[in-house]
Amino acid sequence: MVAYPGPMPRSPSPGQTPDAPTSGGGSTDSTRQRIVAAAKEEFARHGIAGARVDRIAKQARTSKERVYAYFRSKEALYAHVAERETTALIEATQLDPADLPGYAGILFDHFAARPDHYRLITWGRLELAESADNTSGPLQATIAGKLDKLRDAQRIGLLDPAWDPVDVLALINQIAMTWAGQPEIAAAAADQAVDPSVTARRAALVTAVEHMFPRPDRDQRPNRLT
């Protein structure tokens, strides 16, 4: 996160070096923002191992030394970028257990609008094995919260209790990210699908989730889940 000035000394944010420049002025803020933006593009394109700090610095119109003044390593810079992207994903994809097809559509929209996000998190899964074992981060907390919502929906009759909530969430996520994860089929669809539009792809996956987890009738829906 951007370090804001204040009267009390602060510990450095995750991935930031203790002596990193603080945001006492617009110039340092702007440099840091350019570094993060350039790093996001570089990591999405090349992964962590393939990313080069000199390219990030060049794209950000700064020096490698300046990059390392803000972030102690390339991995720390990736962690910062990934945290920002995860926060954006969490905020953009709220789950309504009474409308799981709609949730699938929201996920599809997010990754269709931000294909770099899918590539970025995929590189992290491939190259940072320990990230998959992290059970205390914000993404894991969000997953736990969504599973609780699904259990509540089963308890009050909105969702078939025969399903394990973890399977429900995993299946919907996978269906929603089908096109983001299969660019070769997306390319084929552009030429061979009856309707090659993005709207048609979205409608198909929403319909698939609707068949698996149909929306309850409106008179079945409570005002809120408790």
PDB file of C-alpha atoms in Angstrom:
ATOM      1  CA  MET A   1       0.000   0.000   0.000  1.00  0.00           C
ATOM      2  CA  VAL A   2       1.126   3.591  -0.466  1.00  0.00           C
ATOM      3  CA  ALA A   3       2.856   4.928   2.655  1.00  0.00           C
ATOM      4  CA  TYR A   4       1.155   8.060   3.915  1.00  0.00           C
ATOM      5  CA  PRO A   5       3.084  10.657   5.868  1.00  0.00           C
ATOM      6  CA  GLY A   6       2.268  11.183   9.509  1.00  0.00           C
ATOM      7  CA  PRO A   7       3.754  12.375  12.781  1.00  0.00           C
ATOM      8  CA  MET A   8       4.474   8.857  14.083  1.00  0.00           C
ATOM      9  CA  PRO A   9       7.141   6.537  12.610  1.00  0.00           C
ATOM     10  CA  ARG A  10       5.775   3.430  10.911  1.00  0.00           C
ATOM     11  CA  SER A  11       7.062  -0.033  10.142  1.00  0.00           C
ATOM     12  CA  PRO A  12       7.620  -0.609   6.427  1.00  0.00           C
ATOM     13  CA  SER A  13       4.794  -2.175   4.494  1.00  0.00           C
ATOM     14  CA  PRO A  14       5.252  -5.796   3.297  1.00  0.00           C
ATOM     15  CA  GLY A  15       7.939  -5.952   0.634  1.00  0.00           C
ATOM     16  CA  GLN A  16       9.075  -2.375   1.207  1.00  0.00           C
ATOM     17  CA  THR A  17      12.613  -1.798   2.391  1.00  0.00           C
ATOM     18  CA  PRO A  18      13.030  -0.010   5.736  1.00  0.00           C
ATOM     19  CA  ASP A  19      14.756   2.915   4.046  1.00  0.00           C
ATOM     20  CA  ALA A  20      12.361   3.140   1.106  1.00  0.00           C
ATOM     21  CA  PRO A  21      11.358   6.674   0.153  1.00  0.00           C
ATOM     22  CA  THR A  22       8.176   7.770   1.851  1.00  0.00           C
ATOM     23  CA  SER A  23       5.397   9.577   0.094  1.00  0.00           C
ATOM     24  CA  GLY A  24       6.287  13.016   1.342  1.00  0.00           C
ATOM     25  CA  GLY A  25       5.653  14.463  -2.072  1.00  0.00           C
ATOM     26  CA  GLY A  26       3.911  13.829  -5.316  1.00  0.00           C
ATOM     27  CA  SER A  27       7.140  12.861  -7.122  1.00  0.00           C
ATOM     28  CA  THR A  28       7.897   9.820  -4.957  1.00  0.00           C
ATOM     29  CA  ASP A  29       4.262   8.737  -5.009  1.00  0.00           C
ATOM     30  CA  SER A  30       4.221   8.980  -8.787  1.00  0.00           C
ATOM     31  CA  THR A  31       7.456   6.991  -9.151  1.00  0.00           C
ATOM     32  CA  ARG A  32       6.186   4.218  -6.920  1.00  0.00           C
ATOM     33  CA  GLN A  33       2.898   4.041  -8.798  1.00  0.00           C
ATOM     34  CA  ARG A  34       4.745   3.813 -12.117  1.00  0.00           C
ATOM     35  CA  ILE A  35       6.919   1.009 -10.752  1.00  0.00           C
ATOM     36  CA  VAL A  36       3.886  -0.965  -9.584  1.00  0.00           C
ATOM     37  CA  ALA A  37       2.061  -0.452 -12.889  1.00  0.00           C
ATOM     38  CA  ALA A  38       5.109  -1.505 -14.901  1.00  0.00           C
ATOM     39  CA  ALA A  39       5.681  -4.506 -12.636  1.00  0.00           C
ATOM     40  CA  LYS A  40       2.102  -5.661 -13.076  1.00  0.00           C
ATOM     41  CA  GLU A  41       2.536  -5.686 -16.848  1.00  0.00           C
ATOM     42  CA  GLU A  42       5.955  -7.343 -16.669  1.00  0.00           C
ATOM     43  CA  PHE A  43       4.874 -10.119 -14.293  1.00  0.00           C
ATOM     44  CA  ALA A  44       1.699 -10.824 -16.251  1.00  0.00           C
ATOM     45  CA  ARG A  45       3.719 -11.167 -19.457  1.00  0.00           C
ATOM     46  CA  HIS A  46       6.844 -12.969 -18.241  1.00  0.00           C
ATOM     47  CA  GLY A  47       6.081 -14.467 -14.834  1.00  0.00           C
ATOM     48  CA  ILE A  48       8.270 -14.008 -11.783  1.00  0.00           C
ATOM     49  CA  ALA A  49      11.387 -15.837 -12.958  1.00  0.00           C
ATOM     50  CA  GLY A  50      11.229 -14.288 -16.421  1.00  0.00           C
ATOM     51  CA  ALA A  51      10.536 -10.743 -15.265  1.00  0.00           C
ATOM     52  CA  ARG A  52      13.458  -8.339 -15.308  1.00  0.00           C
ATOM     53  CA  VAL A  53      13.820  -5.435 -12.941  1.00  0.00           C
ATOM     54  CA  ASP A  54      15.702  -3.413 -15.547  1.00  0.00           C
ATOM     55  CA  ARG A  55      12.695  -3.633 -17.889  1.00  0.00           C
ATOM     56  CA  ILE A  56      10.387  -2.627 -15.056  1.00  0.00           C
ATOM     57  CA  ALA A  57      12.601   0.344 -14.271  1.00  0.00           C
ATOM     58  CA  LYS A  58      12.768   1.399 -17.920  1.00  0.00           C
ATOM     59  CA  GLN A  59       8.991   1.166 -18.314  1.00  0.00           C
ATOM     60  CA  ALA A  60       8.530   3.137 -15.084  1.00  0.00           C
ATOM     61  CA  ARG A  61      11.005   5.790 -16.255  1.00  0.00           C
ATOM     62  CA  THR A  62      13.245   5.286 -13.249  1.00  0.00           C
ATOM     63  CA  SER A  63      16.343   3.318 -12.219  1.00  0.00           C
ATOM     64  CA  LYS A  64      16.830  -0.214 -10.881  1.00  0.00           C
ATOM     65  CA  GLU A  65      18.249   1.316  -7.720  1.00  0.00           C
ATOM     66  CA  ARG A  66      15.032   3.271  -7.249  1.00  0.00           C
ATOM     67  CA  VAL A  67      12.965   0.099  -7.676  1.00  0.00           C
ATOM     68  CA  TYR A  68      15.010  -1.638  -4.989  1.00  0.00           C
ATOM     69  CA  ALA A  69      14.669   1.392  -2.740  1.00  0.00           C
ATOM     70  CA  TYR A  70      10.932   0.707  -2.653  1.00  0.00           C
ATOM     71  CA  PHE A  71      10.982  -3.102  -2.809  1.00  0.00           C
ATOM     72  CA  ARG A  72      13.779  -5.242  -1.419  1.00  0.00           C
ATOM     73  CA  SER A  73      13.535  -7.912  -4.151  1.00  0.00           C
ATOM     74  CA  LYS A  74      11.734  -8.872  -7.316  1.00  0.00           C
ATOM     75  CA  GLU A  75       9.711 -11.404  -5.319  1.00  0.00           C
ATOM     76  CA  ALA A  76       8.659  -8.726  -2.833  1.00  0.00           C
ATOM     77  CA  LEU A  77       7.541  -6.523  -5.715  1.00  0.00           C
ATOM     78  CA  TYR A  78       5.498  -9.399  -7.139  1.00  0.00           C
ATOM     79  CA  ALA A  79       3.945 -10.024  -3.709  1.00  0.00           C
ATOM     80  CA  HIS A  80       2.892  -6.378  -3.518  1.00  0.00           C
ATOM     81  CA  VAL A  81       1.378  -6.403  -7.010  1.00  0.00           C
ATOM     82  CA  ALA A  82      -0.378  -9.726  -6.365  1.00  0.00           C
ATOM     83  CA  GLU A  83      -1.837  -8.401  -3.105  1.00  0.00           C
ATOM     84  CA  ARG A  84      -3.274  -5.378  -4.917  1.00  0.00           C
ATOM     85  CA  GLU A  85      -4.782  -7.583  -7.616  1.00  0.00           C
ATOM     86  CA  THR A  86      -6.210  -9.978  -5.048  1.00  0.00           C
ATOM     87  CA  THR A  87      -7.842  -7.085  -3.219  1.00  0.00           C
ATOM     88  CA  ALA A  88      -9.390  -5.894  -6.497  1.00  0.00           C
ATOM     89  CA  LEU A  89     -10.667  -9.410  -7.191  1.00  0.00           C
ATOM     90  CA  ILE A  90     -12.207  -9.734  -3.730  1.00  0.00           C
ATOM     91  CA  GLU A  91     -13.944  -6.366  -3.965  1.00  0.00           C
ATOM     92  CA  ALA A  92     -15.257  -7.028  -7.480  1.00  0.00           C
ATOM     93  CA  THR A  93     -16.603 -10.561  -6.977  1.00  0.00           C
ATOM     94  CA  GLN A  94     -18.995 -10.616  -4.068  1.00  0.00           C
ATOM     95  CA  LEU A  95     -20.947 -13.877  -3.802  1.00  0.00           C
ATOM     96  CA  ASP A  96     -24.733 -13.925  -3.527  1.00  0.00           C
ATOM     97  CA  PRO A  97     -25.647 -17.524  -2.592  1.00  0.00           C
ATOM     98  CA  ALA A  98     -29.158 -16.941  -3.917  1.00  0.00           C
ATOM     99  CA  ASP A  99     -27.748 -16.133  -7.375  1.00  0.00           C
ATOM    100  CA  LEU A 100     -24.815 -18.410  -8.162  1.00  0.00           C
ATOM    101  CA  PRO A 101     -25.246 -18.029 -11.945  1.00  0.00           C
ATOM    102  CA  GLY A 102     -24.962 -14.276 -11.436  1.00  0.00           C
ATOM    103  CA  TYR A 103     -21.802 -14.801  -9.404  1.00  0.00           C
ATOM    104  CA  ALA A 104     -20.309 -16.815 -12.268  1.00  0.00           C
ATOM    105  CA  GLY A 105     -21.125 -13.943 -14.599  1.00  0.00           C
ATOM    106  CA  ILE A 106     -19.410 -11.457 -12.284  1.00  0.00           C
ATOM    107  CA  LEU A 107     -16.257 -13.587 -12.223  1.00  0.00           C
ATOM    108  CA  PHE A 108     -16.321 -13.897 -16.009  1.00  0.00           C
ATOM    109  CA  ASP A 109     -16.694 -10.127 -16.372  1.00  0.00           C
ATOM    110  CA  HIS A 110     -13.748  -9.472 -14.062  1.00  0.00           C
ATOM    111  CA  PHE A 111     -11.329 -11.713 -15.942  1.00  0.00           C
ATOM    112  CA  ALA A 112     -12.636 -10.686 -19.361  1.00  0.00           C
ATOM    113  CA  ALA A 113     -11.918  -7.058 -18.469  1.00  0.00           C
ATOM    114  CA  ARG A 114      -8.573  -7.869 -16.823  1.00  0.00           C
ATOM    115  CA  PRO A 115      -6.898 -10.792 -18.602  1.00  0.00           C
ATOM    116  CA  ASP A 116      -3.585  -9.660 -17.143  1.00  0.00           C
ATOM    117  CA  HIS A 117      -4.954 -10.475 -13.682  1.00  0.00           C
ATOM    118  CA  TYR A 118      -5.529 -14.114 -14.590  1.00  0.00           C
ATOM    119  CA  ARG A 119      -2.025 -14.435 -16.040  1.00  0.00           C
ATOM    120  CA  LEU A 120      -0.505 -12.720 -13.009  1.00  0.00           C
ATOM    121  CA  ILE A 121      -2.072 -15.023 -10.428  1.00  0.00           C
ATOM    122  CA  THR A 122      -1.400 -18.095 -12.576  1.00  0.00           C
ATOM    123  CA  TRP A 123       2.315 -17.306 -12.689  1.00  0.00           C
ATOM    124  CA  GLY A 124       2.292 -16.992  -8.905  1.00  0.00           C
ATOM    125  CA  ARG A 125       0.635 -20.373  -8.476  1.00  0.00           C
ATOM    126  CA  LEU A 126       3.180 -21.995 -10.770  1.00  0.00           C
ATOM    127  CA  GLU A 127       6.303 -20.346  -9.398  1.00  0.00           C
ATOM    128  CA  LEU A 128       5.538 -19.779  -5.716  1.00  0.00           C
ATOM    129  CA  ALA A 129       4.499 -23.163  -4.361  1.00  0.00           C
ATOM    130  CA  GLU A 130       4.303 -21.825  -0.816  1.00  0.00           C
ATOM    131  CA  SER A 131       1.563 -19.358  -1.820  1.00  0.00           C
ATOM    132  CA  ALA A 132      -0.856 -22.245  -2.365  1.00  0.00           C
ATOM    133  CA  ASP A 133      -0.216 -23.399   1.208  1.00  0.00           C
ATOM    134  CA  ASN A 134      -0.965 -19.993   2.720  1.00  0.00           C
ATOM    135  CA  THR A 135      -4.067 -20.395   4.863  1.00  0.00           C
ATOM    136  CA  SER A 136      -3.987 -16.998   6.559  1.00  0.00           C
ATOM    137  CA  GLY A 137      -4.069 -14.478   3.718  1.00  0.00           C
ATOM    138  CA  PRO A 138      -6.980 -12.280   2.621  1.00  0.00           C
ATOM    139  CA  LEU A 139      -7.886 -14.589  -0.267  1.00  0.00           C
ATOM    140  CA  GLN A 140      -8.187 -17.591   2.032  1.00  0.00           C
ATOM    141  CA  ALA A 141     -10.308 -15.541   4.425  1.00  0.00           C
ATOM    142  CA  THR A 142     -12.566 -14.577   1.518  1.00  0.00           C
ATOM    143  CA  ILE A 143     -12.876 -18.211   0.430  1.00  0.00           C
ATOM    144  CA  ALA A 144     -13.820 -19.206   3.976  1.00  0.00           C
ATOM    145  CA  GLY A 145     -16.462 -16.467   4.045  1.00  0.00           C
ATOM    146  CA  LYS A 146     -17.953 -17.623   0.736  1.00  0.00           C
ATOM    147  CA  LEU A 147     -18.098 -21.209   1.992  1.00  0.00           C
ATOM    148  CA  ASP A 148     -19.935 -20.013   5.095  1.00  0.00           C
ATOM    149  CA  LYS A 149     -22.470 -18.233   2.883  1.00  0.00           C
ATOM    150  CA  LEU A 150     -23.022 -21.413   0.878  1.00  0.00           C
ATOM    151  CA  ARG A 151     -23.529 -23.455   4.051  1.00  0.00           C
ATOM    152  CA  ASP A 152     -26.057 -20.902   5.277  1.00  0.00           C
ATOM    153  CA  ALA A 153     -27.839 -21.102   1.926  1.00  0.00           C
ATOM    154  CA  GLN A 154     -28.078 -24.877   2.295  1.00  0.00           C
ATOM    155  CA  ARG A 155     -29.336 -24.542   5.834  1.00  0.00           C
ATOM    156  CA  ILE A 156     -32.278 -22.349   4.790  1.00  0.00           C
ATOM    157  CA  GLY A 157     -33.100 -24.284   1.637  1.00  0.00           C
ATOM    158  CA  LEU A 158     -31.626 -22.063  -1.078  1.00  0.00           C
ATOM    159  CA  LEU A 159     -29.006 -24.593  -2.189  1.00  0.00           C
ATOM    160  CA  ASP A 160     -29.144 -28.360  -2.514  1.00  0.00           C
ATOM    161  CA  PRO A 161     -27.501 -29.773   0.648  1.00  0.00           C
ATOM    162  CA  ALA A 162     -26.255 -32.799  -1.304  1.00  0.00           C
ATOM    163  CA  TRP A 163     -23.440 -30.610  -2.628  1.00  0.00           C
ATOM    164  CA  ASP A 164     -20.310 -29.986  -0.592  1.00  0.00           C
ATOM    165  CA  PRO A 165     -19.843 -26.201  -0.532  1.00  0.00           C
ATOM    166  CA  VAL A 166     -16.177 -26.522  -1.467  1.00  0.00           C
ATOM    167  CA  ASP A 167     -17.192 -28.378  -4.632  1.00  0.00           C
ATOM    168  CA  VAL A 168     -19.798 -25.744  -5.437  1.00  0.00           C
ATOM    169  CA  LEU A 169     -17.268 -22.928  -5.152  1.00  0.00           C
ATOM    170  CA  ALA A 170     -14.542 -24.782  -7.047  1.00  0.00           C
ATOM    171  CA  LEU A 171     -16.854 -25.733  -9.921  1.00  0.00           C
ATOM    172  CA  ILE A 172     -18.283 -22.246 -10.331  1.00  0.00           C
ATOM    173  CA  ASN A 173     -14.840 -20.646 -10.230  1.00  0.00           C
ATOM    174  CA  GLN A 174     -13.511 -23.076 -12.820  1.00  0.00           C
ATOM    175  CA  ILE A 175     -16.471 -22.605 -15.146  1.00  0.00           C
ATOM    176  CA  ALA A 176     -16.285 -18.823 -14.820  1.00  0.00           C
ATOM    177  CA  MET A 177     -12.556 -18.808 -15.682  1.00  0.00           C
ATOM    178  CA  THR A 178     -12.877 -21.289 -18.547  1.00  0.00           C
ATOM    179  CA  TRP A 179     -12.197 -18.745 -21.282  1.00  0.00           C
ATOM    180  CA  ALA A 180      -9.474 -16.913 -19.391  1.00  0.00           C
ATOM    181  CA  GLY A 181      -7.612 -20.198 -18.937  1.00  0.00           C
ATOM    182  CA  GLN A 182      -8.047 -21.566 -22.468  1.00  0.00           C
ATOM    183  CA  PRO A 183      -6.984 -18.892 -24.952  1.00  0.00           C
ATOM    184  CA  GLU A 184      -6.492 -21.479 -27.689  1.00  0.00           C
ATOM    185  CA  ILE A 185     -10.188 -22.444 -27.531  1.00  0.00           C
ATOM    186  CA  ALA A 186     -11.135 -18.781 -27.332  1.00  0.00           C
ATOM    187  CA  ALA A 187      -9.200 -18.250 -30.547  1.00  0.00           C
ATOM    188  CA  ALA A 188     -11.039 -21.162 -32.175  1.00  0.00           C
ATOM    189  CA  ALA A 189     -14.361 -19.770 -30.995  1.00  0.00           C
ATOM    190  CA  ALA A 190     -13.648 -16.502 -32.772  1.00  0.00           C
ATOM    191  CA  ASP A 191     -13.681 -18.384 -36.078  1.00  0.00           C
ATOM    192  CA  GLN A 192     -15.941 -21.367 -35.471  1.00  0.00           C
ATOM    193  CA  ALA A 193     -18.552 -20.502 -32.858  1.00  0.00           C
ATOM    194  CA  VAL A 194     -22.086 -19.913 -34.108  1.00  0.00           C
ATOM    195  CA  ASP A 195     -21.969 -16.655 -32.178  1.00  0.00           C
ATOM    196  CA  PRO A 196     -18.360 -15.600 -31.553  1.00  0.00           C
ATOM    197  CA  SER A 197     -19.218 -12.712 -29.257  1.00  0.00           C
ATOM    198  CA  VAL A 198     -18.067 -12.383 -25.653  1.00  0.00           C
ATOM    199  CA  THR A 199     -21.735 -11.994 -24.716  1.00  0.00           C
ATOM    200  CA  ALA A 200     -22.458 -15.479 -26.048  1.00  0.00           C
ATOM    201  CA  ARG A 201     -19.569 -17.001 -24.080  1.00  0.00           C
ATOM    202  CA  ARG A 202     -20.810 -15.325 -20.914  1.00  0.00           C
ATOM    203  CA  ALA A 203     -24.383 -16.482 -21.488  1.00  0.00           C
ATOM    204  CA  ALA A 204     -23.227 -20.066 -22.015  1.00  0.00           C
ATOM    205  CA  LEU A 205     -21.341 -20.319 -18.749  1.00  0.00           C
ATOM    206  CA  VAL A 206     -24.091 -18.576 -16.782  1.00  0.00           C
ATOM    207  CA  THR A 207     -26.584 -21.069 -18.230  1.00  0.00           C
ATOM    208  CA  ALA A 208     -24.286 -23.961 -17.286  1.00  0.00           C
ATOM    209  CA  VAL A 209     -24.133 -22.792 -13.676  1.00  0.00           C
ATOM    210  CA  GLU A 210     -27.896 -22.213 -13.709  1.00  0.00           C
ATOM    211  CA  HIS A 211     -28.436 -25.863 -14.653  1.00  0.00           C
ATOM    212  CA  MET A 212     -26.183 -27.029 -11.839  1.00  0.00           C
ATOM    213  CA  PHE A 213     -27.239 -24.569  -9.155  1.00  0.00           C
ATOM    214  CA  PRO A 214     -30.567 -22.996 -10.165  1.00  0.00           C
ATOM    215  CA  ARG A 215     -31.673 -19.721  -8.693  1.00  0.00           C
ATOM    216  CA  PRO A 216     -34.437 -20.183  -6.107  1.00  0.00           C
ATOM    217  CA  ASP A 217     -37.817 -18.619  -6.753  1.00  0.00           C
ATOM    218  CA  ARG A 218     -37.998 -15.088  -5.447  1.00  0.00           C
ATOM    219  CA  ASP A 219     -40.595 -16.015  -2.830  1.00  0.00           C
ATOM    220  CA  GLN A 220     -38.090 -18.539  -1.433  1.00  0.00           C
ATOM    221  CA  ARG A 221     -35.428 -15.932  -0.845  1.00  0.00           C
ATOM    222  CA  PRO A 222     -35.152 -14.439   2.658  1.00  0.00           C
ATOM    223  CA  ASN A 223     -34.370 -10.784   3.091  1.00  0.00           C
ATOM    224  CA  ARG A 224     -30.951 -11.810   4.346  1.00  0.00           C
ATOM    225  CA  LEU A 225     -28.953 -14.882   5.249  1.00  0.00           C
ATOM    226  CA  THR A 226     -28.392 -15.340   8.972  1.00  0.00           C
TER     227      THR A 226
END
